[in-house]
Amino acid sequence: MLNSKLYTISPSTSLEVTPSNLPTITPSLIFLHFWGGSSRTYSQVISHLPAHHSISISFRGWGQSTGPQEPAAYSIYALASDIESLIPSLNIADFILIGHSMGGKVAQLLAGRNIFGSRLKGVVLLAPAPPTPFQLPEEMGEQQRTAFCTAESAEFVVRNVLTARPLADETVKMLVEDMVRGNRYAREAWPGYGMREDVSGDARRISVPVLVVGGERDRVETVERLECEVMGNVKGELVIVERAGHLLPVEAPEAVAGFIEGFIRKLVA
């Protein structure tokens, strides 16, 4: 993994970009993280993809990325626009979008808007949030808005809600650090309004190949929800990782990398 770099998108927003491996083989892989993550979320997956040029991005307000001090500035559309502004600066040719959870919803919007033309070769969605709106009950919404306020609450969520497999302590530490580091507006946006945004019209316009990877024991984006609300709007293939929960990039990084490798082989063939 090479050194991270900040790319300025606007006076208030800079995105942390972490490249790995030299761009000798195309397509490049662009990784978009979950609500609470950062460019570090994919480090284990990328370690299993040593031959592929990989670029992991922290959304505005997460990791080392900066963002506006405005409650309404962290919508799915704002996150997607940041990525659209960033990609021309990355000096890459063809690429695949890989999005996890909230990042999967952003990836669906990006692929459906398709301002990249033939450069976008495919999309891999890991336990993706569906493109359809979802409204949490008020009490649950309030719990989510405060889930990452302290290290203790974040660790509880990681160990008891988001995962079905035990994680190494150092992995939990990384996840918790990223969760509590996110700025207030970024932390509150997803449960506050991001998950209610409807990008299904764009998702139905995706014309490149799509692979959806779900966790058998995911309690956030269940297999049933993926089958109904994701596959009902996106044409593609659905595969399931056995005994895995929601945090596929850290629970099953080798399996995820294997699915990405297989997807790339089909595209190239």
PDB file of C-alpha atoms in Angstrom:
ATOM      1  CA  MET A   1       0.000   0.000   0.000  1.00  0.00           C
ATOM      2  CA  LEU A   2       1.386   3.381  -1.026  1.00  0.00           C
ATOM      3  CA  ASN A   3       1.071   6.636   0.896  1.00  0.00           C
ATOM      4  CA  SER A   4      -2.354   8.282   1.101  1.00  0.00           C
ATOM      5  CA  LYS A   5      -2.906  11.632  -0.569  1.00  0.00           C
ATOM      6  CA  LEU A   6      -5.530  14.335  -0.116  1.00  0.00           C
ATOM      7  CA  TYR A   7      -7.272  15.575  -3.255  1.00  0.00           C
ATOM      8  CA  THR A   8      -9.087  18.919  -3.034  1.00  0.00           C
ATOM      9  CA  ILE A   9     -12.647  18.749  -4.366  1.00  0.00           C
ATOM     10  CA  SER A  10     -13.861  22.146  -3.104  1.00  0.00           C
ATOM     11  CA  PRO A  11     -12.772  24.710  -0.522  1.00  0.00           C
ATOM     12  CA  SER A  12     -14.447  22.652   2.225  1.00  0.00           C
ATOM     13  CA  THR A  13     -13.876  19.117   0.940  1.00  0.00           C
ATOM     14  CA  SER A  14     -10.714  17.077   0.411  1.00  0.00           C
ATOM     15  CA  LEU A  15     -10.740  13.322  -0.118  1.00  0.00           C
ATOM     16  CA  GLU A  16      -8.192  10.883   1.261  1.00  0.00           C
ATOM     17  CA  VAL A  17      -7.079   8.514  -1.502  1.00  0.00           C
ATOM     18  CA  THR A  18      -4.956   5.449  -0.768  1.00  0.00           C
ATOM     19  CA  PRO A  19      -3.449   3.690  -3.806  1.00  0.00           C
ATOM     20  CA  SER A  20      -2.041   0.171  -3.732  1.00  0.00           C
ATOM     21  CA  ASN A  21       0.109  -1.549  -6.355  1.00  0.00           C
ATOM     22  CA  LEU A  22       1.243   0.076  -9.567  1.00  0.00           C
ATOM     23  CA  PRO A  23      -1.221   0.602 -12.436  1.00  0.00           C
ATOM     24  CA  THR A  24       0.305  -2.017 -14.702  1.00  0.00           C
ATOM     25  CA  ILE A  25      -2.857  -4.103 -15.144  1.00  0.00           C
ATOM     26  CA  THR A  26      -6.271  -2.698 -16.034  1.00  0.00           C
ATOM     27  CA  PRO A  27      -8.980  -2.304 -14.991  1.00  0.00           C
ATOM     28  CA  SER A  28      -8.111  -0.433 -11.800  1.00  0.00           C
ATOM     29  CA  LEU A  29     -10.250  -1.108  -8.728  1.00  0.00           C
ATOM     30  CA  ILE A  30     -11.919   1.797  -6.903  1.00  0.00           C
ATOM     31  CA  PHE A  31     -13.137   0.963  -3.379  1.00  0.00           C
ATOM     32  CA  LEU A  32     -15.941   2.850  -1.570  1.00  0.00           C
ATOM     33  CA  HIS A  33     -16.463   2.128   2.138  1.00  0.00           C
ATOM     34  CA  PHE A  34     -19.411   1.661   4.491  1.00  0.00           C
ATOM     35  CA  TRP A  35     -20.955   4.187   6.904  1.00  0.00           C
ATOM     36  CA  GLY A  36     -18.313   4.403   9.627  1.00  0.00           C
ATOM     37  CA  GLY A  37     -15.389   3.236   7.517  1.00  0.00           C
ATOM     38  CA  SER A  38     -12.505   4.817   5.646  1.00  0.00           C
ATOM     39  CA  SER A  39      -9.961   3.980   2.984  1.00  0.00           C
ATOM     40  CA  ARG A  40      -8.451   1.575   5.558  1.00  0.00           C
ATOM     41  CA  THR A  41     -11.546  -0.645   5.526  1.00  0.00           C
ATOM     42  CA  TYR A  42     -10.344  -2.504   2.439  1.00  0.00           C
ATOM     43  CA  SER A  43      -6.709  -3.046   3.413  1.00  0.00           C
ATOM     44  CA  GLN A  44      -7.157  -6.778   4.016  1.00  0.00           C
ATOM     45  CA  VAL A  45      -9.084  -7.326   0.771  1.00  0.00           C
ATOM     46  CA  ILE A  46      -6.468  -5.406  -1.228  1.00  0.00           C
ATOM     47  CA  SER A  47      -3.679  -7.485   0.320  1.00  0.00           C
ATOM     48  CA  HIS A  48      -5.231 -10.494  -1.428  1.00  0.00           C
ATOM     49  CA  LEU A  49      -5.232  -8.648  -4.789  1.00  0.00           C
ATOM     50  CA  PRO A  50      -1.507  -7.904  -5.222  1.00  0.00           C
ATOM     51  CA  ALA A  51      -1.640  -7.873  -9.013  1.00  0.00           C
ATOM     52  CA  HIS A  52      -4.329  -5.206  -9.250  1.00  0.00           C
ATOM     53  CA  HIS A  53      -4.036  -1.449  -9.061  1.00  0.00           C
ATOM     54  CA  SER A  54      -6.388  -0.530  -6.229  1.00  0.00           C
ATOM     55  CA  ILE A  55      -7.585   2.877  -5.047  1.00  0.00           C
ATOM     56  CA  SER A  56      -9.410   3.134  -1.728  1.00  0.00           C
ATOM     57  CA  ILE A  57     -11.195   6.408  -0.978  1.00  0.00           C
ATOM     58  CA  SER A  58     -12.459   7.941   2.273  1.00  0.00           C
ATOM     59  CA  PHE A  59     -15.771   9.737   1.750  1.00  0.00           C
ATOM     60  CA  ARG A  60     -16.081  13.347   2.917  1.00  0.00           C
ATOM     61  CA  GLY A  61     -16.052  13.504   6.704  1.00  0.00           C
ATOM     62  CA  TRP A  62     -14.476  10.058   7.182  1.00  0.00           C
ATOM     63  CA  GLY A  63     -10.876   8.974   7.635  1.00  0.00           C
ATOM     64  CA  GLN A  64      -8.593  11.896   6.841  1.00  0.00           C
ATOM     65  CA  SER A  65     -11.115  13.412   4.420  1.00  0.00           C
ATOM     66  CA  THR A  66     -12.672  16.774   5.214  1.00  0.00           C
ATOM     67  CA  GLY A  67     -16.188  17.994   4.530  1.00  0.00           C
ATOM     68  CA  PRO A  68     -18.551  20.934   5.001  1.00  0.00           C
ATOM     69  CA  GLN A  69     -19.813  21.799   8.463  1.00  0.00           C
ATOM     70  CA  GLU A  70     -23.371  21.546   7.209  1.00  0.00           C
ATOM     71  CA  PRO A  71     -25.920  18.905   8.257  1.00  0.00           C
ATOM     72  CA  ALA A  72     -27.345  18.464   4.753  1.00  0.00           C
ATOM     73  CA  ALA A  73     -23.988  18.145   2.947  1.00  0.00           C
ATOM     74  CA  TYR A  74     -23.539  14.361   3.258  1.00  0.00           C
ATOM     75  CA  SER A  75     -26.236  12.970   0.998  1.00  0.00           C
ATOM     76  CA  ILE A  76     -25.659  10.019  -1.290  1.00  0.00           C
ATOM     77  CA  TYR A  77     -25.753  12.470  -4.192  1.00  0.00           C
ATOM     78  CA  ALA A  78     -23.067  14.645  -2.578  1.00  0.00           C
ATOM     79  CA  LEU A  79     -20.824  11.619  -1.961  1.00  0.00           C
ATOM     80  CA  ALA A  80     -21.297  10.473  -5.559  1.00  0.00           C
ATOM     81  CA  SER A  81     -20.532  13.947  -6.930  1.00  0.00           C
ATOM     82  CA  ASP A  82     -17.262  13.976  -4.963  1.00  0.00           C
ATOM     83  CA  ILE A  83     -16.202  10.713  -6.610  1.00  0.00           C
ATOM     84  CA  GLU A  84     -17.203  11.993 -10.046  1.00  0.00           C
ATOM     85  CA  SER A  85     -15.042  15.079  -9.462  1.00  0.00           C
ATOM     86  CA  LEU A  86     -12.141  13.009  -8.135  1.00  0.00           C
ATOM     87  CA  ILE A  87     -11.781  10.296 -10.782  1.00  0.00           C
ATOM     88  CA  PRO A  88     -10.431  12.534 -13.575  1.00  0.00           C
ATOM     89  CA  SER A  89      -7.531  13.439 -11.241  1.00  0.00           C
ATOM     90  CA  LEU A  90      -6.533   9.822 -10.599  1.00  0.00           C
ATOM     91  CA  ASN A  91      -4.834   9.215 -13.946  1.00  0.00           C
ATOM     92  CA  ILE A  92      -6.484   5.848 -14.545  1.00  0.00           C
ATOM     93  CA  ALA A  93      -8.042   4.288 -17.616  1.00  0.00           C
ATOM     94  CA  ASP A  94     -10.629   1.532 -17.195  1.00  0.00           C
ATOM     95  CA  PHE A  95     -11.941   0.783 -13.715  1.00  0.00           C
ATOM     96  CA  ILE A  96     -14.356  -1.247 -11.607  1.00  0.00           C
ATOM     97  CA  LEU A  97     -16.359   0.294  -8.752  1.00  0.00           C
ATOM     98  CA  ILE A  98     -16.491  -1.724  -5.531  1.00  0.00           C
ATOM     99  CA  GLY A  99     -18.882  -0.426  -2.890  1.00  0.00           C
ATOM    100  CA  HIS A 100     -19.741  -1.773   0.562  1.00  0.00           C
ATOM    101  CA  SER A 101     -23.037  -1.001   2.354  1.00  0.00           C
ATOM    102  CA  MET A 102     -23.521   2.792   2.084  1.00  0.00           C
ATOM    103  CA  GLY A 103     -20.665   2.802  -0.435  1.00  0.00           C
ATOM    104  CA  GLY A 104     -22.678   0.262  -2.417  1.00  0.00           C
ATOM    105  CA  LYS A 105     -25.576   2.691  -2.675  1.00  0.00           C
ATOM    106  CA  VAL A 106     -23.163   5.376  -3.865  1.00  0.00           C
ATOM    107  CA  ALA A 107     -21.722   2.929  -6.408  1.00  0.00           C
ATOM    108  CA  GLN A 108     -25.196   2.155  -7.755  1.00  0.00           C
ATOM    109  CA  LEU A 109     -25.889   5.860  -8.234  1.00  0.00           C
ATOM    110  CA  LEU A 110     -22.512   6.441  -9.901  1.00  0.00           C
ATOM    111  CA  ALA A 111     -22.905   3.499 -12.268  1.00  0.00           C
ATOM    112  CA  GLY A 112     -26.446   4.499 -13.184  1.00  0.00           C
ATOM    113  CA  ARG A 113     -25.481   8.089 -13.906  1.00  0.00           C
ATOM    114  CA  ASN A 114     -22.542   6.775 -15.943  1.00  0.00           C
ATOM    115  CA  ILE A 115     -20.680   9.967 -16.663  1.00  0.00           C
ATOM    116  CA  PHE A 116     -17.578   7.806 -17.157  1.00  0.00           C
ATOM    117  CA  GLY A 117     -18.755   6.155 -20.378  1.00  0.00           C
ATOM    118  CA  SER A 118     -16.877   3.045 -21.461  1.00  0.00           C
ATOM    119  CA  ARG A 119     -14.192   3.517 -18.765  1.00  0.00           C
ATOM    120  CA  LEU A 120     -16.491   1.937 -16.168  1.00  0.00           C
ATOM    121  CA  LYS A 121     -16.267  -1.801 -16.794  1.00  0.00           C
ATOM    122  CA  GLY A 122     -18.282  -3.250 -13.924  1.00  0.00           C
ATOM    123  CA  VAL A 123     -19.572  -2.926 -10.365  1.00  0.00           C
ATOM    124  CA  VAL A 124     -19.105  -5.148  -7.305  1.00  0.00           C
ATOM    125  CA  LEU A 125     -21.547  -4.497  -4.462  1.00  0.00           C
ATOM    126  CA  LEU A 126     -20.650  -5.887  -1.017  1.00  0.00           C
ATOM    127  CA  ALA A 127     -23.628  -6.179   1.354  1.00  0.00           C
ATOM    128  CA  PRO A 128     -24.968  -3.088  -0.401  1.00  0.00           C
ATOM    129  CA  ALA A 129     -27.631  -0.769   0.891  1.00  0.00           C
ATOM    130  CA  PRO A 130     -30.506  -1.085  -1.596  1.00  0.00           C
ATOM    131  CA  PRO A 131     -31.173   1.808  -3.958  1.00  0.00           C
ATOM    132  CA  THR A 132     -34.688   2.116  -2.542  1.00  0.00           C
ATOM    133  CA  PRO A 133     -35.564   4.351   0.449  1.00  0.00           C
ATOM    134  CA  PHE A 134     -35.525   2.820   3.921  1.00  0.00           C
ATOM    135  CA  GLN A 135     -37.065   4.432   6.995  1.00  0.00           C
ATOM    136  CA  LEU A 136     -35.838   3.341  10.416  1.00  0.00           C
ATOM    137  CA  PRO A 137     -38.258   3.406  13.350  1.00  0.00           C
ATOM    138  CA  GLU A 138     -37.601   6.589  15.359  1.00  0.00           C
ATOM    139  CA  GLU A 139     -36.055   4.813  18.350  1.00  0.00           C
ATOM    140  CA  MET A 140     -33.739   2.730  16.167  1.00  0.00           C
ATOM    141  CA  GLY A 141     -32.792   5.796  14.152  1.00  0.00           C
ATOM    142  CA  GLU A 142     -31.744   7.628  17.299  1.00  0.00           C
ATOM    143  CA  GLN A 143     -29.669   4.616  18.374  1.00  0.00           C
ATOM    144  CA  GLN A 144     -27.880   4.648  15.033  1.00  0.00           C
ATOM    145  CA  ARG A 145     -27.233   8.381  15.151  1.00  0.00           C
ATOM    146  CA  THR A 146     -25.382   7.941  18.450  1.00  0.00           C
ATOM    147  CA  ALA A 147     -23.791   4.537  17.713  1.00  0.00           C
ATOM    148  CA  PHE A 148     -20.378   5.979  16.881  1.00  0.00           C
ATOM    149  CA  CYS A 149     -20.251   8.734  19.488  1.00  0.00           C
ATOM    150  CA  THR A 150     -17.960   6.788  21.843  1.00  0.00           C
ATOM    151  CA  ALA A 151     -15.401   4.036  21.403  1.00  0.00           C
ATOM    152  CA  GLU A 152     -17.406   1.802  23.729  1.00  0.00           C
ATOM    153  CA  SER A 153     -20.637   2.097  21.762  1.00  0.00           C
ATOM    154  CA  ALA A 154     -18.817   1.682  18.444  1.00  0.00           C
ATOM    155  CA  GLU A 155     -17.069  -1.472  19.649  1.00  0.00           C
ATOM    156  CA  PHE A 156     -20.391  -2.898  20.836  1.00  0.00           C
ATOM    157  CA  VAL A 157     -21.910  -2.309  17.396  1.00  0.00           C
ATOM    158  CA  VAL A 158     -18.929  -3.910  15.623  1.00  0.00           C
ATOM    159  CA  ARG A 159     -18.892  -7.029  17.787  1.00  0.00           C
ATOM    160  CA  ASN A 160     -22.633  -7.537  18.306  1.00  0.00           C
ATOM    161  CA  VAL A 161     -24.468  -6.063  15.326  1.00  0.00           C
ATOM    162  CA  LEU A 162     -22.256  -5.770  12.261  1.00  0.00           C
ATOM    163  CA  THR A 163     -20.337  -9.054  12.386  1.00  0.00           C
ATOM    164  CA  ALA A 164     -21.088 -12.760  12.608  1.00  0.00           C
ATOM    165  CA  ARG A 165     -17.462 -13.887  12.799  1.00  0.00           C
ATOM    166  CA  PRO A 166     -14.901 -12.979  15.480  1.00  0.00           C
ATOM    167  CA  LEU A 167     -12.417 -10.298  14.421  1.00  0.00           C
ATOM    168  CA  ALA A 168      -8.829  -9.780  15.484  1.00  0.00           C
ATOM    169  CA  ASP A 169      -8.509  -7.124  18.180  1.00  0.00           C
ATOM    170  CA  GLU A 170      -6.382  -4.941  15.890  1.00  0.00           C
ATOM    171  CA  THR A 171      -9.130  -5.023  13.258  1.00  0.00           C
ATOM    172  CA  VAL A 172     -11.750  -4.006  15.822  1.00  0.00           C
ATOM    173  CA  LYS A 173      -9.470  -1.197  16.981  1.00  0.00           C
ATOM    174  CA  MET A 174      -9.121   0.111  13.416  1.00  0.00           C
ATOM    175  CA  LEU A 175     -12.882  -0.004  12.848  1.00  0.00           C
ATOM    176  CA  VAL A 176     -13.645   1.779  16.112  1.00  0.00           C
ATOM    177  CA  GLU A 177     -11.054   4.478  15.427  1.00  0.00           C
ATOM    178  CA  ASP A 178     -12.608   5.181  12.035  1.00  0.00           C
ATOM    179  CA  MET A 179     -16.137   5.210  13.410  1.00  0.00           C
ATOM    180  CA  VAL A 180     -15.505   7.757  16.156  1.00  0.00           C
ATOM    181  CA  ARG A 181     -13.204   9.875  13.940  1.00  0.00           C
ATOM    182  CA  GLY A 182     -15.982  10.633  11.465  1.00  0.00           C
ATOM    183  CA  ASN A 183     -17.238  14.185  11.776  1.00  0.00           C
ATOM    184  CA  ARG A 184     -20.604  14.770  13.394  1.00  0.00           C
ATOM    185  CA  TYR A 185     -22.448  15.556  10.190  1.00  0.00           C
ATOM    186  CA  ALA A 186     -21.082  12.514   8.359  1.00  0.00           C
ATOM    187  CA  ARG A 187     -22.001  10.254  11.305  1.00  0.00           C
ATOM    188  CA  GLU A 188     -25.554  11.562  11.484  1.00  0.00           C
ATOM    189  CA  ALA A 189     -26.313  11.817   7.765  1.00  0.00           C
ATOM    190  CA  TRP A 190     -26.746   8.150   6.856  1.00  0.00           C
ATOM    191  CA  PRO A 191     -29.299   7.202   9.549  1.00  0.00           C
ATOM    192  CA  GLY A 192     -30.734  10.718   9.449  1.00  0.00           C
ATOM    193  CA  TYR A 193     -31.519  10.920   5.727  1.00  0.00           C
ATOM    194  CA  GLY A 194     -29.032   9.042   3.506  1.00  0.00           C
ATOM    195  CA  MET A 195     -30.727   5.681   3.776  1.00  0.00           C
ATOM    196  CA  ARG A 196     -34.060   7.311   2.845  1.00  0.00           C
ATOM    197  CA  GLU A 197     -32.733   8.617  -0.471  1.00  0.00           C
ATOM    198  CA  ASP A 198     -34.135   6.918  -3.545  1.00  0.00           C
ATOM    199  CA  VAL A 199     -31.577   6.159  -6.277  1.00  0.00           C
ATOM    200  CA  SER A 200     -33.498   3.221  -7.748  1.00  0.00           C
ATOM    201  CA  GLY A 201     -34.161   5.033 -11.020  1.00  0.00           C
ATOM    202  CA  ASP A 202     -30.418   5.372 -11.562  1.00  0.00           C
ATOM    203  CA  ALA A 203     -29.740   1.807 -10.384  1.00  0.00           C
ATOM    204  CA  ARG A 204     -32.128   0.426 -12.992  1.00  0.00           C
ATOM    205  CA  ARG A 205     -30.106   2.221 -15.681  1.00  0.00           C
ATOM    206  CA  ILE A 206     -26.843   0.398 -14.863  1.00  0.00           C
ATOM    207  CA  SER A 207     -25.671  -1.244 -18.078  1.00  0.00           C
ATOM    208  CA  VAL A 208     -22.330  -2.769 -17.023  1.00  0.00           C
ATOM    209  CA  PRO A 209     -21.953  -6.191 -15.374  1.00  0.00           C
ATOM    210  CA  VAL A 210     -22.773  -6.272 -11.653  1.00  0.00           C
ATOM    211  CA  LEU A 211     -21.809  -8.753  -8.930  1.00  0.00           C
ATOM    212  CA  VAL A 212     -23.594  -8.562  -5.567  1.00  0.00           C
ATOM    213  CA  VAL A 213     -21.960 -10.286  -2.580  1.00  0.00           C
ATOM    214  CA  GLY A 214     -24.021 -10.851   0.558  1.00  0.00           C
ATOM    215  CA  GLY A 215     -23.334 -12.264   3.999  1.00  0.00           C
ATOM    216  CA  GLU A 216     -25.388 -15.289   4.997  1.00  0.00           C
ATOM    217  CA  ARG A 217     -25.803 -13.953   8.556  1.00  0.00           C
ATOM    218  CA  ASP A 218     -25.990 -10.249   7.735  1.00  0.00           C
ATOM    219  CA  ARG A 219     -28.574  -8.630  10.008  1.00  0.00           C
ATOM    220  CA  VAL A 220     -28.248  -5.197   8.378  1.00  0.00           C
ATOM    221  CA  GLU A 221     -28.694  -6.039   4.703  1.00  0.00           C
ATOM    222  CA  THR A 222     -30.229  -9.505   4.878  1.00  0.00           C
ATOM    223  CA  VAL A 223     -30.080 -11.972   1.994  1.00  0.00           C
ATOM    224  CA  GLU A 224     -33.833 -11.550   1.569  1.00  0.00           C
ATOM    225  CA  ARG A 225     -33.483  -7.772   1.277  1.00  0.00           C
ATOM    226  CA  LEU A 226     -30.675  -8.128  -1.265  1.00  0.00           C
ATOM    227  CA  GLU A 227     -32.765 -10.533  -3.330  1.00  0.00           C
ATOM    228  CA  CYS A 228     -35.817  -8.270  -3.284  1.00  0.00           C
ATOM    229  CA  GLU A 229     -34.641  -4.666  -3.212  1.00  0.00           C
ATOM    230  CA  VAL A 230     -31.198  -4.856  -4.825  1.00  0.00           C
ATOM    231  CA  MET A 231     -31.641  -7.616  -7.391  1.00  0.00           C
ATOM    232  CA  GLY A 232     -35.132  -6.276  -8.077  1.00  0.00           C
ATOM    233  CA  ASN A 233     -33.558  -3.067  -9.375  1.00  0.00           C
ATOM    234  CA  VAL A 234     -30.098  -4.101 -10.567  1.00  0.00           C
ATOM    235  CA  LYS A 235     -29.398  -6.746 -13.176  1.00  0.00           C
ATOM    236  CA  GLY A 236     -26.528  -8.951 -12.045  1.00  0.00           C
ATOM    237  CA  GLU A 237     -25.407 -12.018 -10.129  1.00  0.00           C
ATOM    238  CA  LEU A 238     -25.852 -12.590  -6.382  1.00  0.00           C
ATOM    239  CA  VAL A 239     -23.419 -14.742  -4.381  1.00  0.00           C
ATOM    240  CA  ILE A 240     -23.453 -15.420  -0.637  1.00  0.00           C
ATOM    241  CA  VAL A 241     -20.558 -15.774   1.807  1.00  0.00           C
ATOM    242  CA  GLU A 242     -21.450 -18.449   4.338  1.00  0.00           C
ATOM    243  CA  ARG A 243     -21.386 -17.635   8.074  1.00  0.00           C
ATOM    244  CA  ALA A 244     -20.517 -13.980   7.385  1.00  0.00           C
ATOM    245  CA  GLY A 245     -22.231 -10.846   8.639  1.00  0.00           C
ATOM    246  CA  HIS A 246     -22.323  -7.292   7.313  1.00  0.00           C
ATOM    247  CA  LEU A 247     -18.643  -6.330   7.441  1.00  0.00           C
ATOM    248  CA  LEU A 248     -17.535  -8.555   4.568  1.00  0.00           C
ATOM    249  CA  PRO A 249     -14.274  -6.660   3.828  1.00  0.00           C
ATOM    250  CA  VAL A 250     -12.927  -7.526   7.292  1.00  0.00           C
ATOM    251  CA  GLU A 251     -14.857 -10.713   8.096  1.00  0.00           C
ATOM    252  CA  ALA A 252     -14.106 -12.518   4.839  1.00  0.00           C
ATOM    253  CA  PRO A 253     -11.425 -10.539   2.963  1.00  0.00           C
ATOM    254  CA  GLU A 254      -9.966 -13.545   1.144  1.00  0.00           C
ATOM    255  CA  ALA A 255     -13.392 -14.701  -0.050  1.00  0.00           C
ATOM    256  CA  VAL A 256     -14.288 -11.166  -1.176  1.00  0.00           C
ATOM    257  CA  ALA A 257     -10.984 -10.857  -3.060  1.00  0.00           C
ATOM    258  CA  GLY A 258     -11.678 -14.200  -4.715  1.00  0.00           C
ATOM    259  CA  PHE A 259     -15.079 -13.041  -5.937  1.00  0.00           C
ATOM    260  CA  ILE A 260     -13.514  -9.836  -7.280  1.00  0.00           C
ATOM    261  CA  GLU A 261     -10.808 -11.853  -9.078  1.00  0.00           C
ATOM    262  CA  GLY A 262     -13.429 -14.106 -10.653  1.00  0.00           C
ATOM    263  CA  PHE A 263     -15.498 -11.102 -11.721  1.00  0.00           C
ATOM    264  CA  ILE A 264     -12.455  -9.505 -13.366  1.00  0.00           C
ATOM    265  CA  ARG A 265     -11.610 -12.736 -15.207  1.00  0.00           C
ATOM    266  CA  LYS A 266     -15.135 -12.864 -16.676  1.00  0.00           C
ATOM    267  CA  LEU A 267     -14.898  -9.210 -17.750  1.00  0.00           C
ATOM    268  CA  VAL A 268     -11.523  -9.676 -19.416  1.00  0.00           C
ATOM    269  CA  ALA A 269     -12.647 -12.865 -21.127  1.00  0.00           C
TER     270      ALA A 269
END
